[in-house]
Amino acid sequence: MIIYSKQLLGTLIAIAVLLVVSQLAKRVIKSFVRRKAIDPNRKKVMLNLTYALFMLLACIALLFIWGIGLKDFIFFISSILAVLGIGFFAQWSILSNLTASIILFFNHPVRIGDRIRIVDKDYEWVGVVKDITAFFVYMRTDNNEFISFPNSLVLQKAIEMLDPLEPKSIENPNESIINDEIEISENNT
C-alpha cells in the first residue's frame, strides 16, 4: 500500500480537480444559458459534452499518474485514432454536426422559437425553429411540414431572421402602402 502512496495521492488530486473544474464549467454554462435565454435541453447537451471532455482528460491524467509511459500512450492513442479515423471518414458529417452544435450553442443568433428562412436555390424553407439538438435542427414550416436538417447546414447556408408573426398576405403591395400613407396623414391632421 505504501508503494502506491504517490499514485493514490495523485489520483485523489486529479479527482478533486475534475470535480472543481466540472462545477465551474457547469456554473459558466448555466449563466450563459440564462443570459442568452437558451433552451434547457440545449444546456443538457452542452453539459454532457463538457463532462465527457473532462472525463477524457482525467483518464489521460490518471494513466500518466499510474505510470503509463509517453511512448506507450502515444502508440495507444495513434491506434485508437486510426480506427476512429476510418470510422469517421465514412461518417464525417457526425463530427461536423457535433462541432456545429457547439458553435450554434455559443455563437449563433438562431434560437428555439425563432422564425427563419433558409436561403437556398433548391428549397424554400420558412418556418419556426422547434428544437436544436446535438445533430439536427427541427423546424415547422409555414406549410405545416415538420423538417429536420443537420446543424452543419445552418452554418453553411445563409439564414434570414424573420418577424415572429406571419406577414399579411397582400395582393397588391402598392395599394397597401398608399392606404397606410392615407391613414397616417389623416391621423396627423
PDB file of C-alpha atoms in Angstrom:
ATOM      1  CA  MET A   1       0.000   0.000   0.000  1.00  0.00           C
ATOM      2  CA  ILE A   2       2.847   2.386   0.806  1.00  0.00           C
ATOM      3  CA  ILE A   3       4.391   1.571  -2.571  1.00  0.00           C
ATOM      4  CA  TYR A   4       1.471   3.269  -4.346  1.00  0.00           C
ATOM      5  CA  SER A   5       1.072   6.235  -1.999  1.00  0.00           C
ATOM      6  CA  LYS A   6       2.208   8.781  -4.643  1.00  0.00           C
ATOM      7  CA  GLN A   7      -0.166   7.357  -7.215  1.00  0.00           C
ATOM      8  CA  LEU A   8      -3.076   7.344  -4.752  1.00  0.00           C
ATOM      9  CA  LEU A   9      -2.365  10.935  -3.754  1.00  0.00           C
ATOM     10  CA  GLY A  10      -2.133  11.936  -7.425  1.00  0.00           C
ATOM     11  CA  THR A  11      -5.413  10.134  -8.131  1.00  0.00           C
ATOM     12  CA  LEU A  12      -7.182  11.959  -5.299  1.00  0.00           C
ATOM     13  CA  ILE A  13      -5.830  15.300  -6.533  1.00  0.00           C
ATOM     14  CA  ALA A  14      -6.899  14.532 -10.118  1.00  0.00           C
ATOM     15  CA  ILE A  15     -10.416  13.610  -8.971  1.00  0.00           C
ATOM     16  CA  ALA A  16     -10.654  16.761  -6.825  1.00  0.00           C
ATOM     17  CA  VAL A  17      -9.512  18.926  -9.747  1.00  0.00           C
ATOM     18  CA  LEU A  18     -12.025  17.161 -12.013  1.00  0.00           C
ATOM     19  CA  LEU A  19     -14.878  17.891  -9.598  1.00  0.00           C
ATOM     20  CA  VAL A  20     -13.907  21.551  -9.134  1.00  0.00           C
ATOM     21  CA  VAL A  21     -13.445  22.200 -12.853  1.00  0.00           C
ATOM     22  CA  SER A  22     -16.727  20.420 -13.658  1.00  0.00           C
ATOM     23  CA  GLN A  23     -18.620  22.581 -11.173  1.00  0.00           C
ATOM     24  CA  LEU A  24     -17.024  25.756 -12.547  1.00  0.00           C
ATOM     25  CA  ALA A  25     -17.904  24.756 -16.105  1.00  0.00           C
ATOM     26  CA  LYS A  26     -21.467  23.962 -15.010  1.00  0.00           C
ATOM     27  CA  ARG A  27     -21.848  27.436 -13.464  1.00  0.00           C
ATOM     28  CA  VAL A  28     -20.391  29.162 -16.520  1.00  0.00           C
ATOM     29  CA  ILE A  29     -22.695  27.276 -18.893  1.00  0.00           C
ATOM     30  CA  LYS A  30     -25.754  27.913 -16.676  1.00  0.00           C
ATOM     31  CA  SER A  31     -25.037  31.639 -16.508  1.00  0.00           C
ATOM     32  CA  PHE A  32     -24.522  31.720 -20.284  1.00  0.00           C
ATOM     33  CA  VAL A  33     -27.858  29.931 -20.766  1.00  0.00           C
ATOM     34  CA  ARG A  34     -29.660  32.447 -18.533  1.00  0.00           C
ATOM     35  CA  ARG A  35     -28.000  35.434 -20.198  1.00  0.00           C
ATOM     36  CA  LYS A  36     -28.772  34.285 -23.750  1.00  0.00           C
ATOM     37  CA  ALA A  37     -32.192  32.696 -22.951  1.00  0.00           C
ATOM     38  CA  ILE A  38     -31.230  29.305 -24.384  1.00  0.00           C
ATOM     39  CA  ASP A  39     -33.481  26.246 -24.158  1.00  0.00           C
ATOM     40  CA  PRO A  40     -32.686  23.950 -21.175  1.00  0.00           C
ATOM     41  CA  ASN A  41     -32.419  20.895 -23.441  1.00  0.00           C
ATOM     42  CA  ARG A  42     -29.516  22.512 -25.281  1.00  0.00           C
ATOM     43  CA  LYS A  43     -27.902  23.197 -21.906  1.00  0.00           C
ATOM     44  CA  LYS A  44     -28.034  19.463 -21.155  1.00  0.00           C
ATOM     45  CA  VAL A  45     -26.290  18.638 -24.431  1.00  0.00           C
ATOM     46  CA  MET A  46     -23.501  21.133 -23.743  1.00  0.00           C
ATOM     47  CA  LEU A  47     -23.070  19.944 -20.142  1.00  0.00           C
ATOM     48  CA  ASN A  48     -22.816  16.323 -21.297  1.00  0.00           C
ATOM     49  CA  LEU A  49     -20.223  17.205 -23.954  1.00  0.00           C
ATOM     50  CA  THR A  50     -18.253  19.208 -21.391  1.00  0.00           C
ATOM     51  CA  TYR A  51     -18.368  16.401 -18.832  1.00  0.00           C
ATOM     52  CA  ALA A  52     -17.239  13.879 -21.455  1.00  0.00           C
ATOM     53  CA  LEU A  53     -14.256  16.085 -22.334  1.00  0.00           C
ATOM     54  CA  PHE A  54     -13.273  16.497 -18.669  1.00  0.00           C
ATOM     55  CA  MET A  55     -13.599  12.756 -18.034  1.00  0.00           C
ATOM     56  CA  LEU A  56     -11.354  12.029 -21.008  1.00  0.00           C
ATOM     57  CA  LEU A  57      -8.735  14.469 -19.729  1.00  0.00           C
ATOM     58  CA  ALA A  58      -8.981  12.976 -16.224  1.00  0.00           C
ATOM     59  CA  CYS A  59      -8.480   9.455 -17.618  1.00  0.00           C
ATOM     60  CA  ILE A  60      -5.403  10.601 -19.513  1.00  0.00           C
ATOM     61  CA  ALA A  61      -4.041  12.227 -16.343  1.00  0.00           C
ATOM     62  CA  LEU A  62      -4.688   9.032 -14.373  1.00  0.00           C
ATOM     63  CA  LEU A  63      -2.833   6.977 -16.966  1.00  0.00           C
ATOM     64  CA  PHE A  64       0.218   9.180 -16.539  1.00  0.00           C
ATOM     65  CA  ILE A  65      -0.098   9.141 -12.741  1.00  0.00           C
ATOM     66  CA  TRP A  66      -0.165   5.348 -12.658  1.00  0.00           C
ATOM     67  CA  GLY A  67       2.953   5.051 -14.788  1.00  0.00           C
ATOM     68  CA  ILE A  68       1.956   4.664 -18.407  1.00  0.00           C
ATOM     69  CA  GLY A  69       4.913   5.952 -20.416  1.00  0.00           C
ATOM     70  CA  LEU A  70       4.599   8.661 -23.033  1.00  0.00           C
ATOM     71  CA  LYS A  71       5.680   6.307 -25.837  1.00  0.00           C
ATOM     72  CA  ASP A  72       3.095   3.713 -24.813  1.00  0.00           C
ATOM     73  CA  PHE A  73       0.417   6.381 -24.560  1.00  0.00           C
ATOM     74  CA  ILE A  74       1.221   7.826 -27.996  1.00  0.00           C
ATOM     75  CA  PHE A  75       1.160   4.335 -29.527  1.00  0.00           C
ATOM     76  CA  PHE A  76      -2.213   3.627 -27.878  1.00  0.00           C
ATOM     77  CA  ILE A  77      -3.725   6.949 -28.961  1.00  0.00           C
ATOM     78  CA  SER A  78      -2.451   6.622 -32.532  1.00  0.00           C
ATOM     79  CA  SER A  79      -4.013   3.153 -32.780  1.00  0.00           C
ATOM     80  CA  ILE A  80      -7.330   4.422 -31.438  1.00  0.00           C
ATOM     81  CA  LEU A  81      -7.271   7.452 -33.745  1.00  0.00           C
ATOM     82  CA  ALA A  82      -6.517   5.274 -36.763  1.00  0.00           C
ATOM     83  CA  VAL A  83      -9.566   3.114 -36.073  1.00  0.00           C
ATOM     84  CA  LEU A  84     -11.748   6.142 -35.311  1.00  0.00           C
ATOM     85  CA  GLY A  85     -10.414   7.970 -38.352  1.00  0.00           C
ATOM     86  CA  ILE A  86     -11.527   5.173 -40.644  1.00  0.00           C
ATOM     87  CA  GLY A  87     -14.925   5.116 -38.958  1.00  0.00           C
ATOM     88  CA  PHE A  88     -15.337   8.899 -39.051  1.00  0.00           C
ATOM     89  CA  PHE A  89     -14.167   9.128 -42.644  1.00  0.00           C
ATOM     90  CA  ALA A  90     -17.281   7.238 -43.640  1.00  0.00           C
ATOM     91  CA  GLN A  91     -19.410   9.410 -41.354  1.00  0.00           C
ATOM     92  CA  TRP A  92     -17.544  12.718 -41.306  1.00  0.00           C
ATOM     93  CA  SER A  93     -20.828  14.581 -41.036  1.00  0.00           C
ATOM     94  CA  ILE A  94     -21.274  13.281 -37.478  1.00  0.00           C
ATOM     95  CA  LEU A  95     -18.175  15.112 -36.339  1.00  0.00           C
ATOM     96  CA  SER A  96     -19.055  18.255 -38.281  1.00  0.00           C
ATOM     97  CA  ASN A  97     -22.576  18.280 -36.827  1.00  0.00           C
ATOM     98  CA  LEU A  98     -21.256  17.975 -33.268  1.00  0.00           C
ATOM     99  CA  THR A  99     -18.867  20.852 -33.896  1.00  0.00           C
ATOM    100  CA  ALA A 100     -21.655  22.889 -35.474  1.00  0.00           C
ATOM    101  CA  SER A 101     -23.841  22.176 -32.435  1.00  0.00           C
ATOM    102  CA  ILE A 102     -21.233  23.694 -30.136  1.00  0.00           C
ATOM    103  CA  ILE A 103     -20.877  26.750 -32.381  1.00  0.00           C
ATOM    104  CA  LEU A 104     -24.670  27.163 -32.549  1.00  0.00           C
ATOM    105  CA  PHE A 105     -24.897  26.974 -28.771  1.00  0.00           C
ATOM    106  CA  PHE A 106     -22.348  29.665 -28.028  1.00  0.00           C
ATOM    107  CA  ASN A 107     -22.278  31.963 -31.028  1.00  0.00           C
ATOM    108  CA  HIS A 108     -25.272  31.936 -33.348  1.00  0.00           C
ATOM    109  CA  PRO A 109     -28.411  34.069 -33.266  1.00  0.00           C
ATOM    110  CA  VAL A 110     -30.816  31.237 -34.154  1.00  0.00           C
ATOM    111  CA  ARG A 111     -32.806  30.186 -31.081  1.00  0.00           C
ATOM    112  CA  ILE A 112     -35.740  27.882 -30.467  1.00  0.00           C
ATOM    113  CA  GLY A 113     -38.956  29.722 -31.331  1.00  0.00           C
ATOM    114  CA  ASP A 114     -37.343  31.988 -33.945  1.00  0.00           C
ATOM    115  CA  ARG A 115     -38.950  32.297 -37.349  1.00  0.00           C
ATOM    116  CA  ILE A 116     -36.301  31.852 -40.039  1.00  0.00           C
ATOM    117  CA  ARG A 117     -35.824  31.421 -43.766  1.00  0.00           C
ATOM    118  CA  ILE A 118     -33.027  29.234 -45.078  1.00  0.00           C
ATOM    119  CA  VAL A 119     -31.740  30.874 -48.242  1.00  0.00           C
ATOM    120  CA  ASP A 120     -31.116  28.115 -50.749  1.00  0.00           C
ATOM    121  CA  LYS A 121     -31.565  27.938 -54.512  1.00  0.00           C
ATOM    122  CA  ASP A 122     -33.171  24.484 -54.379  1.00  0.00           C
ATOM    123  CA  TYR A 123     -35.500  24.802 -51.389  1.00  0.00           C
ATOM    124  CA  GLU A 124     -37.689  27.474 -49.848  1.00  0.00           C
ATOM    125  CA  TRP A 125     -37.763  26.663 -46.148  1.00  0.00           C
ATOM    126  CA  VAL A 126     -39.542  29.223 -44.000  1.00  0.00           C
ATOM    127  CA  GLY A 127     -40.764  28.358 -40.535  1.00  0.00           C
ATOM    128  CA  VAL A 128     -40.295  28.304 -36.790  1.00  0.00           C
ATOM    129  CA  VAL A 129     -37.362  26.528 -35.119  1.00  0.00           C
ATOM    130  CA  LYS A 130     -38.828  23.920 -32.769  1.00  0.00           C
ATOM    131  CA  ASP A 131     -35.699  22.241 -31.384  1.00  0.00           C
ATOM    132  CA  ILE A 132     -31.916  22.230 -31.733  1.00  0.00           C
ATOM    133  CA  THR A 133     -30.208  19.004 -30.704  1.00  0.00           C
ATOM    134  CA  ALA A 134     -26.628  17.776 -30.895  1.00  0.00           C
ATOM    135  CA  PHE A 135     -27.029  16.771 -34.544  1.00  0.00           C
ATOM    136  CA  PHE A 136     -30.179  18.332 -36.014  1.00  0.00           C
ATOM    137  CA  VAL A 137     -32.330  21.461 -36.119  1.00  0.00           C
ATOM    138  CA  TYR A 138     -36.066  20.763 -36.230  1.00  0.00           C
ATOM    139  CA  MET A 139     -38.373  23.286 -37.872  1.00  0.00           C
ATOM    140  CA  ARG A 140     -42.113  23.557 -38.514  1.00  0.00           C
ATOM    141  CA  THR A 141     -42.539  25.227 -41.912  1.00  0.00           C
ATOM    142  CA  ASP A 142     -45.263  27.667 -42.885  1.00  0.00           C
ATOM    143  CA  ASN A 143     -46.771  24.801 -44.934  1.00  0.00           C
ATOM    144  CA  ASN A 144     -47.134  22.876 -41.631  1.00  0.00           C
ATOM    145  CA  GLU A 145     -44.371  20.418 -42.529  1.00  0.00           C
ATOM    146  CA  PHE A 146     -42.022  19.227 -39.802  1.00  0.00           C
ATOM    147  CA  ILE A 147     -38.488  19.053 -41.229  1.00  0.00           C
ATOM    148  CA  SER A 148     -35.089  18.361 -39.784  1.00  0.00           C
ATOM    149  CA  PHE A 149     -31.751  19.385 -41.197  1.00  0.00           C
ATOM    150  CA  PRO A 150     -28.187  18.921 -39.949  1.00  0.00           C
ATOM    151  CA  ASN A 151     -26.594  21.571 -37.746  1.00  0.00           C
ATOM    152  CA  SER A 152     -23.775  21.959 -40.240  1.00  0.00           C
ATOM    153  CA  LEU A 153     -26.323  23.202 -42.799  1.00  0.00           C
ATOM    154  CA  VAL A 154     -27.170  26.140 -40.515  1.00  0.00           C
ATOM    155  CA  LEU A 155     -23.521  27.202 -40.637  1.00  0.00           C
ATOM    156  CA  GLN A 156     -23.181  26.630 -44.388  1.00  0.00           C
ATOM    157  CA  LYS A 157     -26.338  28.370 -45.601  1.00  0.00           C
ATOM    158  CA  ALA A 158     -27.473  31.941 -45.138  1.00  0.00           C
ATOM    159  CA  ILE A 159     -30.230  32.252 -42.553  1.00  0.00           C
ATOM    160  CA  GLU A 160     -32.670  35.141 -42.650  1.00  0.00           C
ATOM    161  CA  MET A 161     -34.268  36.026 -39.324  1.00  0.00           C
ATOM    162  CA  LEU A 162     -37.936  36.885 -39.831  1.00  0.00           C
ATOM    163  CA  ASP A 163     -40.571  38.539 -37.684  1.00  0.00           C
ATOM    164  CA  PRO A 164     -42.200  36.078 -35.325  1.00  0.00           C
ATOM    165  CA  LEU A 165     -45.625  36.975 -36.687  1.00  0.00           C
ATOM    166  CA  GLU A 166     -46.532  35.729 -40.117  1.00  0.00           C
ATOM    167  CA  PRO A 167     -46.651  38.512 -42.694  1.00  0.00           C
ATOM    168  CA  LYS A 168     -50.055  39.593 -44.010  1.00  0.00           C
ATOM    169  CA  SER A 169     -50.778  38.311 -47.471  1.00  0.00           C
ATOM    170  CA  ILE A 170     -51.131  41.379 -49.678  1.00  0.00           C
ATOM    171  CA  GLU A 171     -52.416  41.009 -53.200  1.00  0.00           C
ATOM    172  CA  ASN A 172     -51.338  44.445 -54.370  1.00  0.00           C
ATOM    173  CA  PRO A 173     -48.495  45.768 -52.200  1.00  0.00           C
ATOM    174  CA  ASN A 174     -48.631  49.301 -53.690  1.00  0.00           C
ATOM    175  CA  GLU A 175     -52.277  49.623 -52.703  1.00  0.00           C
ATOM    176  CA  SER A 176     -51.473  48.719 -49.095  1.00  0.00           C
ATOM    177  CA  ILE A 177     -48.673  51.298 -48.928  1.00  0.00           C
ATOM    178  CA  ILE A 178     -50.999  54.004 -50.287  1.00  0.00           C
ATOM    179  CA  ASN A 179     -53.727  53.082 -47.783  1.00  0.00           C
ATOM    180  CA  ASP A 180     -51.201  53.185 -44.919  1.00  0.00           C
ATOM    181  CA  GLU A 181     -49.977  56.620 -46.026  1.00  0.00           C
ATOM    182  CA  ILE A 182     -53.563  57.930 -46.209  1.00  0.00           C
ATOM    183  CA  GLU A 183     -54.249  56.612 -42.681  1.00  0.00           C
ATOM    184  CA  ILE A 184     -51.059  58.225 -41.334  1.00  0.00           C
ATOM    185  CA  SER A 185     -51.813  61.594 -42.961  1.00  0.00           C
ATOM    186  CA  GLU A 186     -55.419  61.511 -41.668  1.00  0.00           C
ATOM    187  CA  ASN A 187     -54.150  60.798 -38.117  1.00  0.00           C
ATOM    188  CA  ASN A 188     -51.655  63.712 -38.261  1.00  0.00           C
ATOM    189  CA  THR A 189     -54.286  66.297 -39.314  1.00  0.00           C
TER     190      THR A 189
END
